[in-house]
Amino acid sequence: MTSHMTYEAYLDEVTTLITEKYDVADADAIQMVMRAQADDFFSGHDDDPAICTLDRAHKDAKIVFKKYK
C-alpha cells in the first residue's frame, strides 16, 4: 500500500529531493518549488492528496528541477 502525504509534507519532500538528487542549495530548491507552485504545477496535488506519494515526489522533483533551475 502506498502512503500519502499531506500537501505541505509533499512540497517539503519534493524540495528535499531536489537538494539531494541535484546538489542544489536549500534556498534554491525552495525557490524552484515556490515558482512551480505559483505556476499552479501542484494545484492537482492540493485537490487530490492521493497523488501525494513518494514515487510521485521523485517524478515531480525531476520535472520541477528541469523546468525551474
PDB file of C-alpha atoms in Angstrom:
ATOM      1  CA  MET A   1       0.000   0.000   0.000  1.00  0.00           C
ATOM      2  CA  THR A   2       1.293   3.435  -0.914  1.00  0.00           C
ATOM      3  CA  SER A   3       1.106   6.010   1.831  1.00  0.00           C
ATOM      4  CA  HIS A   4       0.014   9.533   1.080  1.00  0.00           C
ATOM      5  CA  MET A   5       1.445  12.741   2.484  1.00  0.00           C
ATOM      6  CA  THR A   6      -0.249  15.986   3.302  1.00  0.00           C
ATOM      7  CA  TYR A   7       0.149  18.677   0.660  1.00  0.00           C
ATOM      8  CA  GLU A   8       2.651  20.557   2.820  1.00  0.00           C
ATOM      9  CA  ALA A   9       4.688  17.415   3.539  1.00  0.00           C
ATOM     10  CA  TYR A  10       4.651  16.636  -0.171  1.00  0.00           C
ATOM     11  CA  LEU A  11       6.086  20.042  -1.078  1.00  0.00           C
ATOM     12  CA  ASP A  12       8.755  19.561   1.602  1.00  0.00           C
ATOM     13  CA  GLU A  13       9.617  16.153   0.150  1.00  0.00           C
ATOM     14  CA  VAL A  14       9.905  17.495  -3.401  1.00  0.00           C
ATOM     15  CA  THR A  15      12.176  20.274  -2.116  1.00  0.00           C
ATOM     16  CA  THR A  16      14.344  17.804  -0.199  1.00  0.00           C
ATOM     17  CA  LEU A  17      14.628  15.519  -3.211  1.00  0.00           C
ATOM     18  CA  ILE A  18      15.771  18.402  -5.404  1.00  0.00           C
ATOM     19  CA  THR A  19      18.524  19.270  -2.924  1.00  0.00           C
ATOM     20  CA  GLU A  20      19.635  15.651  -2.581  1.00  0.00           C
ATOM     21  CA  LYS A  21      19.394  14.471  -6.192  1.00  0.00           C
ATOM     22  CA  TYR A  22      20.638  17.574  -7.960  1.00  0.00           C
ATOM     23  CA  ASP A  23      23.055  19.054  -5.393  1.00  0.00           C
ATOM     24  CA  VAL A  24      21.061  22.273  -5.144  1.00  0.00           C
ATOM     25  CA  ALA A  25      21.188  24.603  -2.126  1.00  0.00           C
ATOM     26  CA  ASP A  26      18.107  24.522   0.111  1.00  0.00           C
ATOM     27  CA  ALA A  27      17.193  28.127  -0.676  1.00  0.00           C
ATOM     28  CA  ASP A  28      17.399  27.486  -4.424  1.00  0.00           C
ATOM     29  CA  ALA A  29      15.282  24.334  -4.185  1.00  0.00           C
ATOM     30  CA  ILE A  30      12.696  26.215  -2.129  1.00  0.00           C
ATOM     31  CA  GLN A  31      12.577  28.933  -4.792  1.00  0.00           C
ATOM     32  CA  MET A  32      12.075  26.334  -7.543  1.00  0.00           C
ATOM     33  CA  VAL A  33       9.182  24.725  -5.674  1.00  0.00           C
ATOM     34  CA  MET A  34       7.643  28.118  -4.877  1.00  0.00           C
ATOM     35  CA  ARG A  35       7.825  29.146  -8.538  1.00  0.00           C
ATOM     36  CA  ALA A  36       6.258  25.845  -9.602  1.00  0.00           C
ATOM     37  CA  GLN A  37       3.543  26.343  -7.011  1.00  0.00           C
ATOM     38  CA  ALA A  38       2.893  29.891  -8.283  1.00  0.00           C
ATOM     39  CA  ASP A  39       2.515  28.415 -11.780  1.00  0.00           C
ATOM     40  CA  ASP A  40      -0.138  26.015 -10.381  1.00  0.00           C
ATOM     41  CA  PHE A  41       2.091  22.991 -11.021  1.00  0.00           C
ATOM     42  CA  PHE A  42       0.905  21.448  -7.750  1.00  0.00           C
ATOM     43  CA  SER A  43      -2.756  22.521  -7.882  1.00  0.00           C
ATOM     44  CA  GLY A  44      -3.995  18.987  -8.508  1.00  0.00           C
ATOM     45  CA  HIS A  45      -1.989  17.701  -5.564  1.00  0.00           C
ATOM     46  CA  ASP A  46      -3.811  20.011  -3.167  1.00  0.00           C
ATOM     47  CA  ASP A  47      -7.164  18.901  -4.591  1.00  0.00           C
ATOM     48  CA  ASP A  48      -6.325  15.171  -4.511  1.00  0.00           C
ATOM     49  CA  PRO A  49      -3.987  14.128  -1.682  1.00  0.00           C
ATOM     50  CA  ALA A  50      -3.991  10.572  -3.071  1.00  0.00           C
ATOM     51  CA  ILE A  51      -1.381  11.662  -5.614  1.00  0.00           C
ATOM     52  CA  CYS A  52       0.975  12.953  -2.895  1.00  0.00           C
ATOM     53  CA  THR A  53       3.142   9.829  -2.788  1.00  0.00           C
ATOM     54  CA  LEU A  54       6.893   9.352  -2.556  1.00  0.00           C
ATOM     55  CA  ASP A  55       7.012   7.912  -6.089  1.00  0.00           C
ATOM     56  CA  ARG A  56       5.205  10.962  -7.442  1.00  0.00           C
ATOM     57  CA  ALA A  57       7.506  13.264  -5.430  1.00  0.00           C
ATOM     58  CA  HIS A  58      10.529  11.773  -7.203  1.00  0.00           C
ATOM     59  CA  LYS A  59       8.915  12.387 -10.597  1.00  0.00           C
ATOM     60  CA  ASP A  60       7.811  15.908  -9.720  1.00  0.00           C
ATOM     61  CA  ALA A  61      11.234  16.791  -8.281  1.00  0.00           C
ATOM     62  CA  LYS A  62      12.785  15.928 -11.638  1.00  0.00           C
ATOM     63  CA  ILE A  63      10.223  17.959 -13.569  1.00  0.00           C
ATOM     64  CA  VAL A  64      10.474  20.979 -11.268  1.00  0.00           C
ATOM     65  CA  PHE A  65      14.268  20.907 -11.334  1.00  0.00           C
ATOM     66  CA  LYS A  66      14.425  20.742 -15.126  1.00  0.00           C
ATOM     67  CA  LYS A  67      11.804  23.462 -15.625  1.00  0.00           C
ATOM     68  CA  TYR A  68      12.769  25.930 -12.890  1.00  0.00           C
ATOM     69  CA  LYS A  69      16.548  25.589 -12.481  1.00  0.00           C
TER      70      LYS A  69
END
